């Protein structure tokens, strides 16, 4: 278990914006893990690393690699992998993001706030929040109010998503 946790950390640590030299190392780690059949959250961590490396674009040659990691881990890697695909220029990523965002915007207090904020910030940076496939969920997130009956920590998490969606909404207005 300690070794797997260490590999999670190594994979995420390899994800530095623009450092494409890390990609072969990520591939080697994942190939070694696949050979042993001992996968934990490494596919998600590999997707996070690749999404960070290509945060500002590029990496089209590694789209299939991200998809293969998403296929290994299914639901756990879908959000991270889809964000990586979006950052790497996959036009199909927007369609895949819609259900991820809908789920997290619908219940931001219990969803993956960090991932949701990263997705919304990427949409804002690329001017994609007004895309008709995403506009409704971004608008709902921008104008949603936290349930006042929730504990403070849940309302604060919800506000993080709300603020990121509002930012994406405003960036998409012409």
Coordinates of C-alpha atoms in Angstrom, one line a residue:
X1 CA 0.0 0.0 0.0
X2 CA 2.8 2.4 0.8
X3 CA 4.5 1.7 -2.6
X4 CA 1.2 2.4 -4.4
X5 CA 0.7 5.6 -2.4
X6 CA 4.2 6.6 -3.3
X7 CA 3.6 6.0 -7.0
X8 CA 0.5 8.1 -6.8
X9 CA 2.6 11.0 -5.5
X10 CA 5.3 10.4 -8.0
X11 CA 2.9 10.5 -10.9
X12 CA 1.2 13.7 -9.7
X13 CA 4.7 15.2 -9.0
X14 CA 5.7 14.5 -12.6
X15 CA 2.9 16.8 -13.8
X16 CA 4.6 20.1 -14.1
X17 CA 3.2 22.6 -16.7
X18 CA 5.1 22.4 -19.9
X19 CA 7.6 19.7 -18.9
X20 CA 6.9 17.2 -21.6
X21 CA 10.0 15.2 -20.8
X22 CA 8.0 13.6 -18.0
X23 CA 5.6 11.9 -20.3
X24 CA 7.8 8.9 -21.1
X25 CA 8.4 8.4 -17.4
X26 CA 4.7 8.4 -16.7
X27 CA 4.3 5.9 -19.5
X28 CA 7.0 3.6 -18.0
X29 CA 5.4 3.7 -14.5
X30 CA 2.0 2.9 -15.9
X31 CA 3.4 0.1 -18.1
X32 CA 5.2 -1.4 -15.1
X33 CA 2.0 -1.3 -13.0
X34 CA -0.1 -2.8 -15.9
X35 CA 2.4 -5.7 -16.1
X36 CA 2.1 -6.4 -12.4
X37 CA -1.7 -6.0 -12.4
X38 CA -1.5 -3.9 -9.2
X39 CA -3.4 -0.7 -10.1
X40 CA -4.8 1.6 -7.5
X41 CA -5.5 5.3 -8.3
X42 CA -2.5 5.5 -10.6
X43 CA -4.6 5.9 -13.8
X44 CA -6.3 9.0 -12.3
X45 CA -2.9 10.4 -11.1
X46 CA -1.4 9.8 -14.6
X47 CA -4.4 11.7 -16.1
X48 CA -3.9 14.6 -13.6
X49 CA -0.1 14.7 -14.5
X50 CA -0.8 14.7 -18.3
X51 CA -3.5 17.4 -17.9
X52 CA -1.1 19.5 -15.9
X53 CA 1.8 19.1 -18.4
X54 CA -0.5 20.2 -21.2
X55 CA -2.5 22.7 -19.2
X56 CA -1.8 25.4 -21.9
X57 CA -2.4 23.0 -24.8
X58 CA -0.5 20.6 -26.9
X59 CA -0.1 16.9 -26.4
X60 CA -2.5 15.8 -29.1
X61 CA -0.2 12.8 -29.7
X62 CA -1.0 11.5 -26.2
X63 CA -4.8 11.6 -26.4
X64 CA -5.1 7.8 -26.8
X65 CA -2.8 7.4 -23.8
X66 CA -5.2 9.4 -21.6
X67 CA -8.1 7.4 -23.0
X68 CA -6.4 4.2 -22.1
X69 CA -5.8 5.3 -18.5
X70 CA -9.4 6.4 -18.3
X71 CA -10.5 2.9 -19.5
X72 CA -8.5 1.2 -16.8
X73 CA -10.1 3.0 -13.9
X74 CA -13.5 3.9 -15.3
X75 CA -15.4 6.3 -13.2
X76 CA -12.6 7.3 -10.9
X77 CA -10.5 8.7 -13.8
X78 CA -13.3 10.1 -15.9
X79 CA -13.2 13.6 -14.6
X80 CA -9.4 13.9 -14.5
X81 CA -9.0 12.3 -17.8
X82 CA -11.7 14.4 -19.5
X83 CA -10.0 17.6 -18.1
X84 CA -6.7 16.3 -19.6
X85 CA -8.4 15.6 -22.9
X86 CA -9.9 19.1 -23.0
X87 CA -6.5 20.7 -22.2
X88 CA -4.9 18.6 -24.9
X89 CA -7.4 19.8 -27.5
X90 CA -9.7 16.8 -27.9
X91 CA -12.9 18.2 -29.4
X92 CA -15.0 15.3 -27.9
X93 CA -14.0 16.3 -24.4
X94 CA -16.7 18.9 -24.2
X95 CA -19.5 16.3 -24.6
X96 CA -17.9 14.2 -22.0
X97 CA -17.6 17.1 -19.6
X98 CA -21.3 17.9 -19.6
X99 CA -22.4 15.0 -17.2
X100 CA -19.3 15.5 -15.0
X101 CA -20.1 19.2 -14.6
X102 CA -23.8 18.6 -14.1
X103 CA -23.1 16.2 -11.3
X104 CA -20.7 18.5 -9.5
X105 CA -22.7 21.7 -10.1
X106 CA -25.9 20.0 -8.9
X107 CA -24.3 19.0 -5.6
X108 CA -21.0 21.0 -5.3
X109 CA -20.8 20.5 -1.5
X110 CA -20.3 16.8 -2.0
X111 CA -18.6 16.7 -5.3
X112 CA -14.9 17.1 -6.3
X113 CA -14.7 20.8 -5.9
X114 CA -11.0 21.1 -6.9
X115 CA -11.6 19.2 -10.1
X116 CA -14.8 21.2 -10.9
X117 CA -13.0 24.5 -10.3
X118 CA -10.1 23.3 -12.6
X119 CA -12.6 22.4 -15.3
X120 CA -14.4 25.7 -15.0
X121 CA -11.1 27.7 -15.0
X122 CA -10.0 25.8 -18.2
X123 CA -13.3 26.6 -19.9
X124 CA -12.9 30.2 -18.9
X125 CA -9.3 30.4 -20.1
X126 CA -10.2 28.9 -23.5
X127 CA -13.5 30.9 -23.9
X128 CA -15.5 27.6 -24.0
X129 CA -18.0 28.3 -21.2
X130 CA -20.5 29.7 -23.7
X131 CA -20.4 26.6 -25.9
X132 CA -24.1 25.6 -26.2
X133 CA -23.3 22.2 -24.8
X134 CA -21.9 23.7 -21.6
X135 CA -23.6 27.1 -21.3
X136 CA -26.6 25.9 -19.3
X137 CA -24.6 24.0 -16.6
X138 CA -22.1 26.9 -16.3
X139 CA -24.9 29.4 -15.9
X140 CA -26.6 27.2 -13.3
X141 CA -23.4 26.9 -11.4
X142 CA -22.8 30.7 -11.6
X143 CA -26.1 31.6 -10.2
X144 CA -26.8 28.8 -7.8
X145 CA -27.1 29.6 -4.1
X146 CA -25.8 27.2 -1.4
X147 CA -28.4 25.4 0.6
X148 CA -28.5 27.4 3.9
X149 CA -29.4 24.3 5.9
X150 CA -26.0 22.8 5.0
X151 CA -23.1 23.0 7.5
X152 CA -20.6 25.9 6.8
X153 CA -17.9 23.6 5.4
X154 CA -20.3 22.3 2.7
X155 CA -21.6 25.8 1.9
X156 CA -18.0 27.1 1.5
X157 CA -17.2 24.2 -0.9
X158 CA -20.4 25.1 -2.9
X159 CA -19.3 28.7 -3.1
X160 CA -16.0 27.7 -4.6
X161 CA -17.8 26.0 -7.5
X162 CA -20.2 29.0 -7.7
X163 CA -17.3 31.5 -8.0
X164 CA -15.5 29.4 -10.6
X165 CA -18.7 29.0 -12.7
X166 CA -19.4 32.8 -12.4
X167 CA -15.9 33.5 -13.6
X168 CA -16.3 31.1 -16.6
X169 CA -19.7 32.7 -17.3
X170 CA -18.3 36.2 -17.2
X171 CA -15.3 35.3 -19.4
X172 CA -17.7 33.8 -22.0
X173 CA -19.8 36.9 -22.3
X174 CA -18.9 39.0 -25.3

